[in-house]
Structure formats: structure tokens, C-alpha cells
Amino acid sequence: MKEIGIALLGLGNVGLGTYRILANHAKDIERRLGARVRVRHVLVRNAGKSRPEDVPASLITHDMKTILEDKDVSVVVELMGGLSPSREYLEQAIASGRNVVTANKALLSAHGEALYSKALARGVDVHFEGAVCGGIPIIRTLREALASDRVESLTGIVNGTTNFILSAMANEGASYADALRRAQELGYAEADPTLDVSGMDAAQKLCLLASLAFSARVSPESILVEGITSLTPTDIAYGREAGYVLKLLATARRAPEGLDVRVHPAFIPAASPLADVSSAFNAVLLQSAALGASLYSGRGAGDLPTGSAVVSDIIDTCRNLLAGVSGRLPLPCPPHVHDVPLLSSGERRGPVYLRFSVSDEPGVLGRIASVLGEKGVSINSVLQRPPRPADSHATIVVFTHDTREADVAAAVQWIDSLRSTRAPTQVIRIEEGPGVLLASR
Amino acid sequence: MKEIGIALLGLGNVGLGTYRILANHAKDIERRLGARVRVRHVLVRNAGKSRPEDVPASLITHDMKTILEDKDVSVVVELMGGLSPSREYLEQAIASGRNVVTANKALLSAHGEALYSKALARGVDVHFEGAVCGGIPIIRTLREALASDRVESLTGIVNGTTNFILSAMANEGASYADALRRAQELGYAEADPTLDVSGMDAAQKLCLLASLAFSARVSPESILVEGITSLTPTDIAYGREAGYVLKLLATARRAPEGLDVRVHPAFIPAASPLADVSSAFNAVLLQSAALGASLYSGRGAGDLPTGSAVVSDIIDTCRNLLAGVSGRLPLPCPPHVHDVPLLSSGERRGPVYLRFSVSDEPGVLGRIASVLGEKGVSINSVLQRPPRPADSHATIVVFTHDTREADVAAAVQWIDSLRSTRAPTQVIRIEEGPGVLLASR
């Protein structure tokens, strides 16, 4: 039986998950592939770190040179994370003619195009299913199943940490800080949660997906990214009264003026299939010309889900090696991606939820309504609550009709400067779209 | 630019959808593939039938020989349906060295293994994404993404017609007959709906999916298949009171005694993501060792969804032609499928819903409970309703604990023979499983 040698870079969560799936499913993989996949090296940077018992000491190396000089290594699998030395290692692997697999979303987001171009020039494969939504084969779906189709929009819940926190806030009325603490205790959030809660992790994933779905060059720096840190259980409760669930939504859609790509919290209809995606699960809803609506959901991350995605990439690239082909699938680099106009966020139109904290005195609602009207923000419904005994302010909640974001921003800026306004106005976008696509009985 | 010639067999719904996607998305496909896909022939059997305006008359042929003799045809795409002559045509195409694509589930169900084996021997590809759940890339997912994993169970709603009918019965309290009539008027059901409502269409799809997921040889004749014709809105209403939704469920799962493969109506928890799959949508829920739970949902059929699946297959097979490879993915024929023991349906254990129609007289519930106890069927809850004025009988509904199916059948047979029983007892299985996997907020 033929044998294909691979090297794993990194033995963290995903590295170990990958190693174990390769070991535990070896027979099945062998049968499906018609060849044996043999791990020849596992690169570990920290020599002092204790090694799991099931990884033989003979496989461990601390030197990338050992791997590059082993002629029997055909595939290099990068699972170290970070930008460096993962980037250099991948470049060396590509330059030496190895096919590579990576689950490093941050790296691909920052330097993906350069890596893909090098691989294209060198005639080797790059696979990266594990980089986005580990438990959902969404990269494969976009690269292959949707190759026949024209994607109109892509809407996803692609960050498990924020989804866990928002679910906890919704279910238990917990504050953001308490929900974050629980997420950290349970291992759903890092000690420094910034990347997740700022929306940046979701933005990196979205840009990768959008580049595949729309053959477009999109970077997190060029799109609107808002995180979840200013959200409160009060907002979630008001939204629920109106039939909405609050999610951190990643959206990319074709608009007449350009591609509209954004990450921000959004109220979505409770009947939407995305509203049911809880805790550490991810989901992606595609709308495409021929297929119509299709939904993909599964675990977002974790050693085994992501490890499974990585191993399916290893199998794929081994199939190509066995067949003696490369570059079977186009990579998201030129000539397959283009610069496209992006819709400026101020030009986006849609309904929004506004929560005003105001002094409890006559005429306040009238003033707010006047400003909104002045700026062209049309009110759909209003909810005014008297201040609770402990509160120094009253709350006015407004759901608007479709409105230009720039108009909302101008109105809010004005209202926040009024003497009667006690705290900055909360603005949350409403996305009705995902509700009507697949649902409901 | 290179050009790959293809021939379409059949110009019905899916044939025309395929033709139009190839035409409308030609530029995108060309860019992604790096080659042009050119339709050289469209085989139409009925010469008299009117041809859509956008298909040039010069492409139409009535003779398979024209296609086989055209050296520039590299891919034959069978979209005629039926068992013959589609089988002979595909065999001829394979024998002449053409890669083939088919969306013919019935044919694959009956003669798939023979076709795959011929293709394997001849070194050509067979692709069949369009054969099952057109709008969901589930074949691709099982063949590629899950190649790294071990599928534990597969639960699907894979027949849009029955899903539409059951949704209509649930939403409007319509009788089966009325809901079927509406489905026929709207084009969701055929004039002869037998294949769908008997569960046989779902069984054919399930067996295809199971053969891929479990590398097992499973045929519709060897599994339990029950349709929806005896279901009533009354049952749906009783189930709803207990928190269930009624679906035609296709299930395959590993059990210690063998593979448990079945198609039948089942009550599933209303919180299950499968409960939300309405009307003409399909969904497949996978549980696998590494990935955990993952859900795939989209339109089940239709010219464009299925056409899109067919075109993605055409692109895939063209990629292989351009790379000069074939047999990249294993086909579900020996050596990749095996005979495996199947769990006999009587041995299956699970809760069931029983609706008894009995005469309204003392002691009836006691007799029924005694028989159930005698046969080892343990009661979870009971609901007894007095007869409505118009009815000649009272209704007793029992939800059982986990029970062997053979024991339920024996108890029901006994109870149906009692003098106090007025109509055959309704038995509906309950599947709690799909509820706990992905849900819920």
C-alpha cells in the first residue's frame, strides 16, 4: 500500500485533535484513500511542554529544517496559529514543493493572498477548511458545490464565543460582564477575549468566506466591524418583545452600489433558522441564484470539529498527490479575486432599534421624534417606559422603518447632545432577511 | 481557451434548469474552471414536444448514437429519469470512456452498484449530487468533508412532497386527502403521488446516503418503509400538545446489533432544528465522531436547485478531465461498500405514540393498560378524551417509554382484536434524538 508522509506543525488543541483523528480513523481513511497517511514529524516549539502520551517521542521535532529535509514529507499541516513563524514555515513548505493545509484564519486573513499566489506559482495545493467554522464544510461548499451558482448573500453566525455570551445574556438576563466571565470559566472565551468580542474574529472569517463566494478582495480593515461589548440584557428583552433575537451577524451581499460586507450585532426574527443557533454552534445561510436558500450549521471550533476539517483537507490533498494533480480548485487570489466596490456603511438602508435614555420630563419624546423626522428617520413603533424607582432616567425605544444609516447616525448625534438625554443612545440594526428564507412551520 | 464538450440527455425540468444555469453562469464557470463548458447535444426522446426558445434547434438530437460518435463529447449528463433507456445510455457512455453525471435517484437505487462498478473498471467518473436533496450538497459533504470522520447517525427530511403535505395538515388542520390535493394543485405532488407518499422516494434517497455514510450496501427493499397516508390532523394535534411535530423521517444509525435504517413518520421535538424544516425544504442532520452534530438544509428539488447540483458535478468532472485524473473519489460500490447486518425493525427500541379508538364504556382503559403491561410496553402518559357528539367512539392516547417495536406490535394486535376497539390503533414512533443536537436558545 502506498504511503503519504505528512508533518504537523503545532500540537495544541487542534494539532492534537488532528493527530488523534488520523490515528483513530486510520483504517477508514486508508480504505477511502487507497493509501496510508503517515505522520512523520510533529513540530513543537516549546521543548519543555509536556507531550500527550499517545504521540510518540520519536515524532517530535523542534526544527523546521528536519521536516523540510525529509524527502518523504509531501504535506505540511500548519496548526500553530499566530502570524509568525507560521507564515515563514508555510512559505518554506510551499517553496520546497509541499502541499500545505492550514487552519490559521488570522494568517490567511493577513497574508492569505500572498501565500495562495506563491502556491499557485509553485503548483502546490493550499487547503484551509479548518480556518473557518470548523464543524461546517463551508469552504468546500463555496469552492465546489457553489461553483455552478451565483451567491447573492451570505449571512452567518461565525463566532461561538459571542454567540455563547449573547445566548447566556438572553437566557439568564446576565450582564455582558457576567456572561463573559462564565464563558471564560467554561473555556468558551480566552483570557483576553478582545479578538472575539470586538467582532474581529468574525470579520476575518467573513472576509475569507466572501472572497470565495464573490471572487472579491475583502479585508477586515475595509468593512464595518462592531462588537458586542456595549449590549445589555435590557436591549435583548426589548427586542424579544418585538419578536427578535440578538446575534452577532456576519453578512455579505450584493447590492447595486457594491458589495455590502459587515459584522455587527443585529436583531433577527425569532422565526429565523439562525435565531436557533445557540452557544458554541455556528451557522451560515446562503442565498444563491439557482440553489435558493441553503443553511449549514455545526460546531464552530474545538479540537475534534476543526481537526476533522483539517483531516478532510489532508485526505483531499493526498487524493491530488495520488492522482498527480494540483491546482484542481481555484485559490482566492488573482486571477480569481478582484477589487470590487464596497458599499459604504452610511449608505446601507434598513430598520434599526434605538434605545434612548432620557430624563423623565414632558416633551422629551416629542423632541426626539422631531429630530428623527428632521433627519428622515421614519418611526415604525415606539415604546416608552416610566423610570424604575432605582433609575434616574426614562427609557424610550423606537423601531424605525428602513432608513439610511448615515441619517440614523446624524439623528443620534443630535439627540445625544440634547440636555434631556442621559446616556448615549443604543443603536442596533435589524435584519429581517434571514427570517423569511427557510422558516418555518 | 480550452473547451469541454458535454451532452445532456433529457430536457425536462431539471434538464432545462441545467441548460440555463450553464448558459447564464457561463462566464463565472469559465473563470472558475479555466475552460469553457460547451453543450454539444441535447437528447430529446419525444420529437413532437415543443422546445424552449432558448435551446437552439441545432443542439437537439433524438439519437444517442450521434452523441456517442461525437469525439468531442467528454461528459454525458443523464437527466431523463426512469430506468430505461437511461441505464443503457449511461452504460454506453461509460463503455465509450465518457465521464457521466446523473440526477437519477431511482436508477442509482436500482442499478447504481452495477453502474459504479462499470465506471470504476473503465476509469471514468460518476457524479450524482443532483440525485438526492438537490439544494443541499450532501453527497459532496459525505464523500469529501466526512471522509475524515465516522458518521454515527444520519437523520433527514428528504422528501419535499410529504413535508409539504404534513406541514399543510399541521398548519391548517387539513385532512391528508385535502392536503394532497393542494400539493398536487401547486405542483408539489405528482398526479400519481405513490412514490412520494409511500415513503419509497425517501427510502431510495436514504439508501444512497447511507451507502456513502456507512460504506454499506443498503437497498430500499431491505429496510422498514412506511408512508404518510394513514396520518390524520388529529394525531398531529395530539402530538403538538405533547411538544412534538410530525415529519416523515429518514434515519440511518449505527446500533450495536447492526445498521438501523428506516423511513417512517415520526414525532420529533418541536425544538429540533428538523421541526422547522417546512414545505418543500429538505434537511439532513449528521452526527459524527469528530465533527459532532452538523445540519444541512435547502430546497429539495426543482429545476434550478437540482440543476445547480448537476452543474457543480459537471464542473467537478471537468476539473478532473482537465487534470487528467479519474476515480479521485471512491464510488459506493465494492471495494468501498460492504454487506452489513441490518437491525430488524422489531428489535428497534424507542418511545411510541398510540391512539386507540374505543367504545365509551367502563373498563376500556383498564383493559388496554393491562394488555400493554402484559406485553412489556411501559406507559409514560395517557390522555383520554370523551367522545365528541358526532363520534361513536372515545379516544385514548398513550405515550410510552422506550419499548421494543415487536412488543408494541404484539400489544396492538391484541388490543385491535378486542370487542371494545372501534378502529385500528394508530402507532407513530417518537424520535427524541434530533431535538437535542443543535437546539436551542
Short mmCIF file of C-alpha atoms in Angstrom, two decimals, chain A residues 21 25 28-29 31-34 127 129 134-137 140-141 143-151 167 171 212-213 215 245 247 254 270-273 275-278 281-282 288-299 304-312 315-317 319-320 323-326 328-330 335-336 338 437-441, chain B residues 21 25 28-29 31-34 127 129 134-137 140-141 143-151 167 171 212-213 215 245 247 254 270-273 275-278 281-282 288-299 304-312 315-317 319-320 323-326 328-330 335-336 338 437-441:
data_model
loop_
_atom_site.label_atom_id
_atom_site.label_comp_id
_atom_site.label_asym_id
_atom_site.label_seq_id
_atom_site.Cartn_x
_atom_site.Cartn_y
_atom_site.Cartn_z
CA ILE A 21 -8.39 11.61 14.24
CA HIS A 25 -9.72 6.71 11.88
CA ASP A 28 -11.30 4.19 7.39
CA ILE A 29 -9.04 6.82 5.87
CA ARG A 31 -9.82 2.45 2.79
CA ARG A 32 -11.26 5.66 1.39
CA LEU A 33 -7.97 6.98 0.12
CA GLY A 34 -6.37 3.77 -1.05
CA HIS A 127 -6.37 23.74 1.81
CA GLU A 129 -11.35 24.18 5.60
CA GLY A 134 -14.51 24.02 11.90
CA GLY A 135 -17.63 21.88 12.14
CA ILE A 136 -19.21 23.11 8.89
CA PRO A 137 -17.76 22.22 5.49
CA ARG A 140 -15.65 23.17 0.40
CA THR A 141 -19.28 24.08 -0.29
CA ARG A 143 -15.38 26.23 -3.66
CA GLU A 144 -17.15 23.23 -5.16
CA ALA A 145 -20.90 22.95 -4.70
CA LEU A 146 -21.50 26.63 -5.37
CA ALA A 147 -19.09 26.77 -8.30
CA SER A 148 -22.15 26.36 -10.51
CA ASP A 149 -24.08 29.13 -8.88
CA ARG A 150 -24.09 32.85 -8.17
CA VAL A 151 -24.17 33.66 -4.46
CA SER A 167 -27.27 33.28 24.47
CA ASN A 171 -31.49 33.13 28.63
CA LEU A 212 -14.68 32.73 -2.10
CA ALA A 213 -18.38 33.50 -2.51
CA SER A 215 -14.46 36.30 -6.01
CA VAL A 245 -33.32 37.57 18.84
CA LYS A 247 -26.97 37.80 17.34
CA ARG A 254 -24.50 42.04 -3.47
CA ALA A 270 -37.14 34.74 16.25
CA ALA A 271 -38.54 32.51 13.50
CA SER A 272 -35.26 32.64 11.56
CA PRO A 273 -33.30 29.41 11.47
CA ALA A 275 -32.10 32.52 15.73
CA ASP A 276 -31.99 28.90 16.92
CA VAL A 277 -28.22 28.62 16.61
CA SER A 278 -27.11 28.57 20.19
CA PHE A 281 -22.60 26.47 17.28
CA ASN A 282 -22.04 28.33 14.03
CA SER A 288 -27.84 31.92 -4.36
CA ALA A 289 -29.39 32.32 -7.77
CA ALA A 290 -30.00 28.67 -8.60
CA LEU A 291 -29.87 26.83 -5.30
CA GLY A 292 -32.03 29.36 -3.48
CA ALA A 293 -31.64 29.37 0.28
CA SER A 294 -29.40 26.80 1.94
CA LEU A 295 -28.29 26.55 5.53
CA TYR A 296 -25.21 24.92 7.05
CA SER A 297 -24.81 24.53 10.76
CA GLY A 298 -22.44 22.79 13.15
CA ARG A 299 -19.87 23.32 15.87
CA LEU A 304 -12.23 17.45 17.03
CA PRO A 305 -14.53 19.53 14.78
CA THR A 306 -11.65 21.60 13.49
CA GLY A 307 -9.35 18.57 13.49
CA SER A 308 -11.91 16.78 11.35
CA ALA A 309 -11.94 19.64 8.86
CA VAL A 310 -8.14 19.55 8.77
CA VAL A 311 -8.08 15.81 8.19
CA SER A 312 -10.63 16.09 5.38
CA ILE A 315 -7.32 13.49 2.55
CA ASP A 316 -8.23 15.85 -0.27
CA THR A 317 -4.67 16.93 -0.86
CA ARG A 319 -6.03 12.43 -3.35
CA ASN A 320 -4.48 15.08 -5.52
CA ALA A 323 -3.60 11.47 -8.88
CA GLY A 324 -0.58 13.61 -9.64
CA VAL A 325 -2.56 16.83 -9.92
CA SER A 326 -2.51 20.18 -8.21
CA ARG A 328 -7.60 21.49 -9.12
CA LEU A 329 -9.59 24.16 -7.28
CA PRO A 330 -9.01 27.88 -7.82
CA PRO A 335 -6.81 35.97 -11.21
CA HIS A 336 -9.66 34.56 -9.14
CA HIS A 338 -10.84 41.15 -7.90
CA LEU A 437 -35.68 32.24 3.84
CA LEU A 438 -36.07 28.80 5.30
CA ALA A 439 -38.54 29.12 8.13
CA SER A 440 -40.95 27.99 9.37
CA ARG A 441 -43.68 25.56 10.07
CA ILE B 21 -27.50 27.58 -15.47
CA HIS B 25 -23.42 31.41 -15.48
CA ASP B 28 -18.38 32.57 -13.95
CA ILE B 29 -17.97 28.89 -14.72
CA ARG B 31 -13.41 31.78 -14.90
CA ARG B 32 -13.57 29.20 -12.11
CA LEU B 33 -12.75 26.26 -14.34
CA GLY B 34 -10.26 27.87 -16.68
CA HIS B 127 -21.16 12.17 -10.18
CA GLU B 129 -25.10 15.23 -6.39
CA GLY B 134 -30.94 18.91 -4.99
CA GLY B 135 -30.45 22.08 -2.98
CA ILE B 136 -28.12 20.56 -0.38
CA PRO B 137 -24.57 19.49 -1.26
CA ARG B 140 -20.23 16.01 -1.67
CA THR B 141 -20.20 16.51 2.09
CA ARG B 143 -17.81 11.89 0.08
CA GLU B 144 -15.31 14.60 0.96
CA ALA B 145 -15.83 16.57 4.16
CA LEU B 146 -16.80 13.49 6.16
CA ALA B 147 -14.05 11.32 4.68
CA SER B 148 -12.06 12.17 7.80
CA ASP B 149 -14.81 11.22 10.17
CA ARG B 150 -17.01 8.38 11.35
CA VAL B 151 -20.72 9.04 10.87
CA SER B 167 -46.98 21.00 7.04
CA ASN B 171 -50.92 24.40 9.89
CA LEU B 212 -21.89 6.72 1.40
CA ALA B 213 -22.06 7.47 5.11
CA SER B 215 -19.82 2.25 3.35
CA VAL B 245 -44.02 17.90 15.33
CA LYS B 247 -42.37 14.55 10.00
CA ARG B 254 -25.13 2.53 13.92
CA ALA B 270 -40.71 20.95 18.37
CA ALA B 271 -37.35 22.40 19.46
CA SER B 272 -35.48 20.23 16.98
CA PRO B 273 -33.94 22.09 14.05
CA ALA B 275 -39.03 20.53 13.13
CA ASP B 276 -38.59 23.92 11.47
CA VAL B 277 -37.97 22.47 8.03
CA SER B 278 -41.13 23.34 6.19
CA PHE B 281 -37.33 22.17 2.02
CA ASN B 282 -35.12 19.21 2.90
CA SER B 288 -20.31 12.06 13.56
CA ALA B 289 -17.46 11.16 15.90
CA ALA B 290 -15.25 14.17 15.34
CA LEU B 291 -17.46 16.84 13.81
CA GLY B 292 -20.29 16.26 16.26
CA ALA B 293 -23.68 17.44 15.06
CA SER B 294 -23.97 19.24 11.75
CA LEU B 295 -27.05 20.27 9.83
CA TYR B 296 -27.57 20.88 6.13
CA SER B 297 -30.76 22.38 4.78
CA GLY B 298 -32.02 23.69 1.48
CA ARG B 299 -34.57 23.16 -1.27
CA LEU B 304 -32.72 25.29 -10.55
CA PRO B 305 -31.68 23.71 -7.22
CA THR B 306 -31.21 20.31 -8.80
CA GLY B 307 -29.80 21.89 -11.95
CA SER B 308 -27.27 23.69 -9.81
CA ALA B 309 -26.19 20.43 -8.19
CA VAL B 310 -25.86 18.89 -11.64
CA VAL B 311 -23.76 21.78 -12.91
CA SER B 312 -21.47 21.61 -9.86
CA ILE B 315 -17.63 21.41 -13.15
CA ASP B 316 -16.10 18.78 -10.85
CA THR B 317 -15.82 16.21 -13.56
CA ARG B 319 -11.76 19.65 -13.39
CA ASN B 320 -10.80 16.01 -13.35
CA ALA B 323 -6.19 17.48 -14.67
CA GLY B 324 -6.22 14.16 -16.50
CA VAL B 325 -7.42 12.18 -13.49
CA SER B 326 -10.37 9.97 -12.74
CA ARG B 328 -10.42 10.66 -7.45
CA LEU B 329 -13.32 9.92 -5.10
CA PRO B 330 -14.33 6.39 -4.19
CA PRO B 335 -14.48 -2.50 -2.54
CA HIS B 336 -15.97 0.59 -0.92
CA HIS B 338 -19.90 -4.00 2.22
CA LEU B 437 -28.33 18.03 18.96
CA LEU B 438 -28.23 21.59 17.75
CA ALA B 439 -31.08 23.36 19.53
CA SER B 440 -31.85 25.71 21.05
CA ARG B 441 -31.71 29.12 22.55
#
